[in-house]
Amino acid sequence: MQAYTDIRALIIDMDGVLWHGDRAQAGLVDFFQALRELKLPFILATNNASLTAEQYVDKLEKMGVTVALKEILTSGMATALYLSERYDPQTTRVFVIGGIGARQPLLDLGFKLTELYETDPDQRAHLVVCGMDRELSWDKLATATLNLRAGAHFIGTNGDLSLPTERGETHGNGAILAALTASTGVTPMIIGKPESIIYRQALSLLNVDQGYTVAIGDRLDTDILGAVRTGIRSLMVLSGVSTEQDVAAADFGPTWIVPDIRDITEILRNNTL
């Protein structure tokens, strides 16, 4: 058993860990109370780019939990930050498949977003960014395809093939990326987990050595693999997508496995893992 003092910060996934859709996981409020009592800093880092940080703050507020904007990092935010470090926002045009959570961070950093069926070659997008889109349409897919065929670079906020909801598991952004790859032959660059980009951004925000940081997630192929690639320890909850059988069949795995966040709360308060 390891002492809790060996853990100084957490990077926490949301879907499947904190809630299923709009239904909070049991023990949610107590979990965050424990983090505050222990003065344990955290970043809520989600692959789901459908909402803005402000909307996630509101969602948690409705569930009885108060968090700050600076404690949230979405794959939409991570994508905008990554692109702003490599492209000039003032001269780079972006076509976005995705909701406000994918669009707003790009706008905040000064990128110009192009519209459907932009036919002027001088106004076409340099980049196609694809995130979770609950209003996905034929026209959006067609416009993305035309831009990609014209040479735009392809960026996926995340590659999750499925999404846990209160109704069950539905398709995720990875399914949309697959459709666009099938129609264009272009493979996207992924910003979210399991790539290490979003984890490294979270570590920078926390300003804690990665050796003292633990990632919490429910997906073996994104949350846990991303932690492995980043070189940080991980704790997998069984309240979301992946199972112990999935771990047994893989050639990598989490540092620890627990049923859900209620167990994490108990572990942190008892000072052991």
Coordinates of C-alpha atoms in Angstrom, one line a residue:
M1 CA 0.0 0.0 0.0
Q2 CA 1.2 3.5 -0.8
A3 CA 0.6 6.6 1.3
Y4 CA -1.7 9.3 0.0
T5 CA 1.1 11.8 0.5
D6 CA 2.7 10.2 -2.6
I7 CA -0.2 11.8 -4.6
R8 CA -0.2 15.6 -4.9
A9 CA -2.5 16.1 -7.9
L10 CA -5.2 14.4 -10.0
I11 CA -6.2 14.5 -13.6
I12 CA -9.8 13.3 -13.7
D13 CA -11.9 12.2 -16.6
M14 CA -15.7 13.1 -16.5
D15 CA -17.9 10.9 -18.7
G16 CA -18.2 7.5 -17.1
V17 CA -16.3 8.6 -14.0
L18 CA -18.4 11.5 -12.6
W19 CA -21.6 10.9 -14.5
H20 CA -23.5 9.1 -17.3
G21 CA -25.0 11.8 -19.5
D22 CA -27.0 14.0 -17.1
R23 CA -27.1 11.4 -14.3
A24 CA -24.5 12.0 -11.6
Q25 CA -22.5 9.0 -10.3
A26 CA -23.3 7.9 -6.7
G27 CA -20.9 9.7 -4.3
L28 CA -20.1 12.6 -6.6
V29 CA -20.6 15.4 -4.0
D30 CA -18.7 13.5 -1.3
F31 CA -15.8 12.9 -3.7
F32 CA -15.3 16.6 -4.4
Q33 CA -15.7 17.4 -0.7
A34 CA -12.9 15.0 0.0
L35 CA -10.7 16.7 -2.7
R36 CA -11.3 20.1 -1.1
E37 CA -10.8 18.9 2.5
L38 CA -7.5 17.3 1.5
K39 CA -6.5 20.4 -0.6
L40 CA -5.7 18.1 -3.5
P41 CA -5.5 20.0 -6.8
F42 CA -7.1 18.5 -9.8
I43 CA -7.9 19.1 -13.5
L44 CA -11.1 17.7 -15.0
A45 CA -9.7 16.7 -18.4
T46 CA -12.3 15.3 -20.7
N47 CA -12.2 14.1 -24.3
N48 CA -15.7 15.3 -24.8
A49 CA -15.6 18.6 -26.7
S50 CA -19.3 19.1 -26.9
L51 CA -19.5 21.7 -24.1
T52 CA -17.4 24.7 -23.0
A53 CA -15.7 25.0 -19.7
E54 CA -18.4 27.3 -18.5
Q55 CA -21.1 24.7 -19.4
Y56 CA -19.2 22.0 -17.5
V57 CA -19.1 24.3 -14.5
D58 CA -22.8 24.8 -14.8
K59 CA -23.4 21.0 -15.2
L60 CA -21.5 20.2 -12.1
E61 CA -23.3 23.1 -10.2
K62 CA -26.6 21.4 -11.0
M63 CA -25.2 18.2 -9.5
G64 CA -24.2 20.0 -6.3
V65 CA -20.5 20.5 -7.0
T66 CA -18.6 23.8 -7.4
V67 CA -15.5 23.9 -9.5
A68 CA -13.5 26.7 -11.1
L69 CA -13.0 27.3 -14.8
K70 CA -9.3 26.9 -14.3
E71 CA -10.0 23.3 -13.1
I72 CA -11.5 22.2 -16.4
L73 CA -9.7 21.2 -19.6
T74 CA -11.7 19.8 -22.6
S75 CA -10.3 18.3 -25.7
G76 CA -11.8 21.3 -27.5
M77 CA -9.7 23.7 -25.4
A78 CA -6.6 21.5 -25.8
T79 CA -7.1 21.4 -29.5
A80 CA -7.3 25.2 -29.8
L81 CA -4.3 25.7 -27.6
Y82 CA -2.2 23.1 -29.6
L83 CA -3.2 24.7 -32.9
S84 CA -2.5 28.3 -31.7
E85 CA 1.1 27.2 -30.9
R86 CA 1.6 25.9 -34.5
Y87 CA -0.5 28.1 -36.7
D88 CA -1.1 31.9 -36.8
P89 CA -4.8 32.3 -35.7
Q90 CA -5.1 35.6 -37.6
T91 CA -4.4 33.9 -41.0
T92 CA -5.6 30.4 -40.4
R93 CA -9.1 29.4 -41.4
V94 CA -10.8 26.4 -39.7
F95 CA -13.9 24.4 -40.6
V96 CA -15.4 22.8 -37.5
I97 CA -17.6 19.8 -37.0
G98 CA -18.7 20.1 -33.4
G99 CA -20.7 22.1 -30.9
I100 CA -19.9 25.2 -29.0
G101 CA -17.3 23.3 -27.0
A102 CA -15.2 22.8 -30.1
R103 CA -15.9 26.2 -31.7
Q104 CA -15.6 28.6 -28.9
P105 CA -12.0 27.9 -27.8
L106 CA -10.9 28.4 -31.4
L107 CA -12.8 31.7 -31.6
D108 CA -11.3 32.8 -28.2
L109 CA -7.8 32.4 -29.6
G110 CA -8.6 34.4 -32.7
F111 CA -9.1 31.7 -35.4
K112 CA -11.6 32.4 -38.2
L113 CA -14.2 29.7 -38.7
T114 CA -15.5 29.0 -42.2
E115 CA -19.0 28.2 -43.1
L116 CA -20.8 25.4 -45.0
Y117 CA -19.8 25.0 -48.7
E118 CA -17.3 27.8 -48.9
T119 CA -16.6 27.7 -52.6
D120 CA -14.0 30.5 -53.0
P121 CA -10.5 28.7 -53.0
D122 CA -9.0 31.7 -51.2
Q123 CA -11.5 31.3 -48.4
R124 CA -11.5 27.5 -47.9
A125 CA -10.3 26.1 -44.6
H126 CA -6.7 25.3 -43.9
L127 CA -7.8 23.0 -41.1
V128 CA -10.7 20.7 -40.4
V129 CA -11.4 20.2 -36.7
C130 CA -13.8 17.5 -35.8
G131 CA -15.3 17.1 -32.3
M132 CA -18.5 15.6 -30.8
D133 CA -21.5 17.1 -32.7
R134 CA -25.0 16.4 -31.6
E135 CA -26.3 18.3 -34.6
L136 CA -24.2 16.4 -37.2
S137 CA -25.6 16.7 -40.7
W138 CA -24.9 15.6 -44.3
D139 CA -23.9 19.2 -45.1
K140 CA -21.3 19.3 -42.4
L141 CA -19.8 16.0 -43.4
A142 CA -19.8 17.1 -47.1
T143 CA -18.1 20.4 -46.3
A144 CA -15.4 18.7 -44.2
T145 CA -14.9 16.2 -47.0
L146 CA -14.5 18.9 -49.7
N147 CA -12.0 20.8 -47.5
L148 CA -10.0 17.7 -46.8
R149 CA -9.9 16.7 -50.5
A150 CA -8.7 20.3 -51.2
G151 CA -5.7 19.8 -48.8
A152 CA -6.9 20.9 -45.4
H153 CA -5.1 19.3 -42.4
F154 CA -7.4 17.0 -40.4
I155 CA -7.6 17.4 -36.6
G156 CA -9.7 15.3 -34.2
T157 CA -10.4 16.6 -30.8
N158 CA -10.6 13.0 -29.6
G159 CA -11.0 9.5 -31.1
D160 CA -13.4 7.8 -28.7
L161 CA -15.5 5.4 -30.7
S162 CA -18.3 5.3 -28.1
L163 CA -19.8 7.5 -25.4
P164 CA -21.4 6.3 -22.1
T165 CA -24.8 8.0 -21.5
E166 CA -27.8 7.6 -19.2
R167 CA -29.4 5.6 -22.1
G168 CA -26.4 3.4 -22.6
E169 CA -23.3 3.5 -24.8
T170 CA -23.7 5.5 -28.0
H171 CA -21.3 6.4 -30.9
G172 CA -18.5 8.8 -30.1
N173 CA -16.4 11.3 -32.1
G174 CA -14.2 8.5 -33.4
A175 CA -17.1 7.2 -35.4
I176 CA -17.4 10.6 -37.2
L177 CA -13.6 10.7 -37.8
A178 CA -13.8 7.2 -39.3
A179 CA -16.6 8.3 -41.7
L180 CA -14.5 11.2 -42.9
T181 CA -11.4 9.0 -43.3
A182 CA -13.3 6.5 -45.3
S183 CA -14.5 9.2 -47.7
T184 CA -11.2 11.0 -48.1
G185 CA -8.4 8.6 -47.2
V186 CA -7.1 11.3 -44.7
T187 CA -6.3 10.2 -41.2
P188 CA -6.7 12.8 -38.5
M189 CA -4.2 13.9 -35.9
I190 CA -5.8 13.3 -32.4
I191 CA -5.3 15.8 -29.7
G192 CA -7.2 14.1 -26.8
K193 CA -6.5 10.9 -25.0
P194 CA -4.8 8.4 -25.6
E195 CA -2.4 11.0 -27.0
S196 CA -0.3 12.6 -24.4
I197 CA -1.0 16.2 -25.5
I198 CA -4.0 16.9 -23.3
Y199 CA -2.3 15.2 -20.3
R200 CA 0.8 17.3 -20.7
Q201 CA -1.3 20.5 -20.9
A202 CA -3.0 19.4 -17.7
L203 CA 0.3 18.8 -16.0
S204 CA 1.4 22.3 -17.0
L205 CA -1.8 23.7 -15.5
L206 CA -1.3 21.8 -12.2
N207 CA 2.4 22.7 -12.0
V208 CA 3.0 19.4 -10.2
D209 CA 5.7 16.9 -11.0
Q210 CA 4.2 14.0 -13.0
G211 CA 5.7 11.5 -10.6
Y212 CA 3.2 12.8 -8.0
T213 CA 0.2 12.9 -10.3
V214 CA -2.4 10.3 -10.9
A215 CA -4.9 10.1 -13.8
I216 CA -8.4 8.8 -13.1
G217 CA -10.5 7.4 -15.9
D218 CA -12.9 4.7 -17.0
R219 CA -11.6 3.9 -20.5
L220 CA -8.6 1.6 -21.0
D221 CA -8.0 2.7 -24.6
T222 CA -8.0 6.4 -23.9
D223 CA -7.7 7.5 -20.2
I224 CA -5.4 4.7 -19.2
L225 CA -3.3 4.4 -22.4
G226 CA -2.9 8.1 -22.4
A227 CA -1.5 8.0 -18.8
V228 CA 0.8 5.2 -19.8
R229 CA 2.1 7.2 -22.8
T230 CA 2.6 10.3 -20.6
G231 CA 4.4 8.3 -17.9
I232 CA 2.0 8.9 -15.1
R233 CA 0.2 6.5 -12.8
S234 CA -3.5 5.8 -13.3
L235 CA -6.6 4.6 -11.5
M236 CA -9.4 3.0 -13.5
V237 CA -12.9 3.0 -12.3
L238 CA -15.3 0.3 -13.4
S239 CA -18.3 2.6 -13.6
G240 CA -17.9 3.5 -17.3
V241 CA -16.8 1.7 -20.4
S242 CA -13.9 -0.7 -19.7
T243 CA -13.9 -3.8 -17.6
E244 CA -11.4 -5.9 -15.7
Q245 CA -11.6 -8.4 -18.6
D246 CA -10.5 -5.7 -21.0
V247 CA -7.5 -5.0 -18.8
A248 CA -6.6 -8.8 -18.6
A249 CA -6.6 -8.9 -22.4
A250 CA -4.4 -5.9 -22.9
D251 CA -0.7 -5.5 -22.9
F252 CA -0.9 -2.4 -20.7
G253 CA -3.1 -1.4 -17.8
P254 CA -3.8 1.0 -14.9
T255 CA -1.8 1.1 -11.7
W256 CA -5.0 0.5 -9.7
I257 CA -8.6 -0.5 -10.4
V258 CA -11.6 0.3 -8.2
P259 CA -15.4 0.1 -8.7
D260 CA -16.2 3.8 -8.7
I261 CA -15.5 7.2 -7.2
R262 CA -16.9 6.3 -3.8
D263 CA -14.0 3.9 -3.4
I264 CA -11.5 6.7 -4.4
T265 CA -13.1 8.9 -1.7
E266 CA -12.5 6.2 0.9
I267 CA -9.0 5.6 -0.3
L268 CA -8.0 9.3 -0.1
R269 CA -9.6 9.8 3.3
N270 CA -7.9 6.7 4.7
N271 CA -4.6 7.8 3.3
T272 CA -3.8 4.6 1.3
L273 CA -3.8 3.2 -2.2

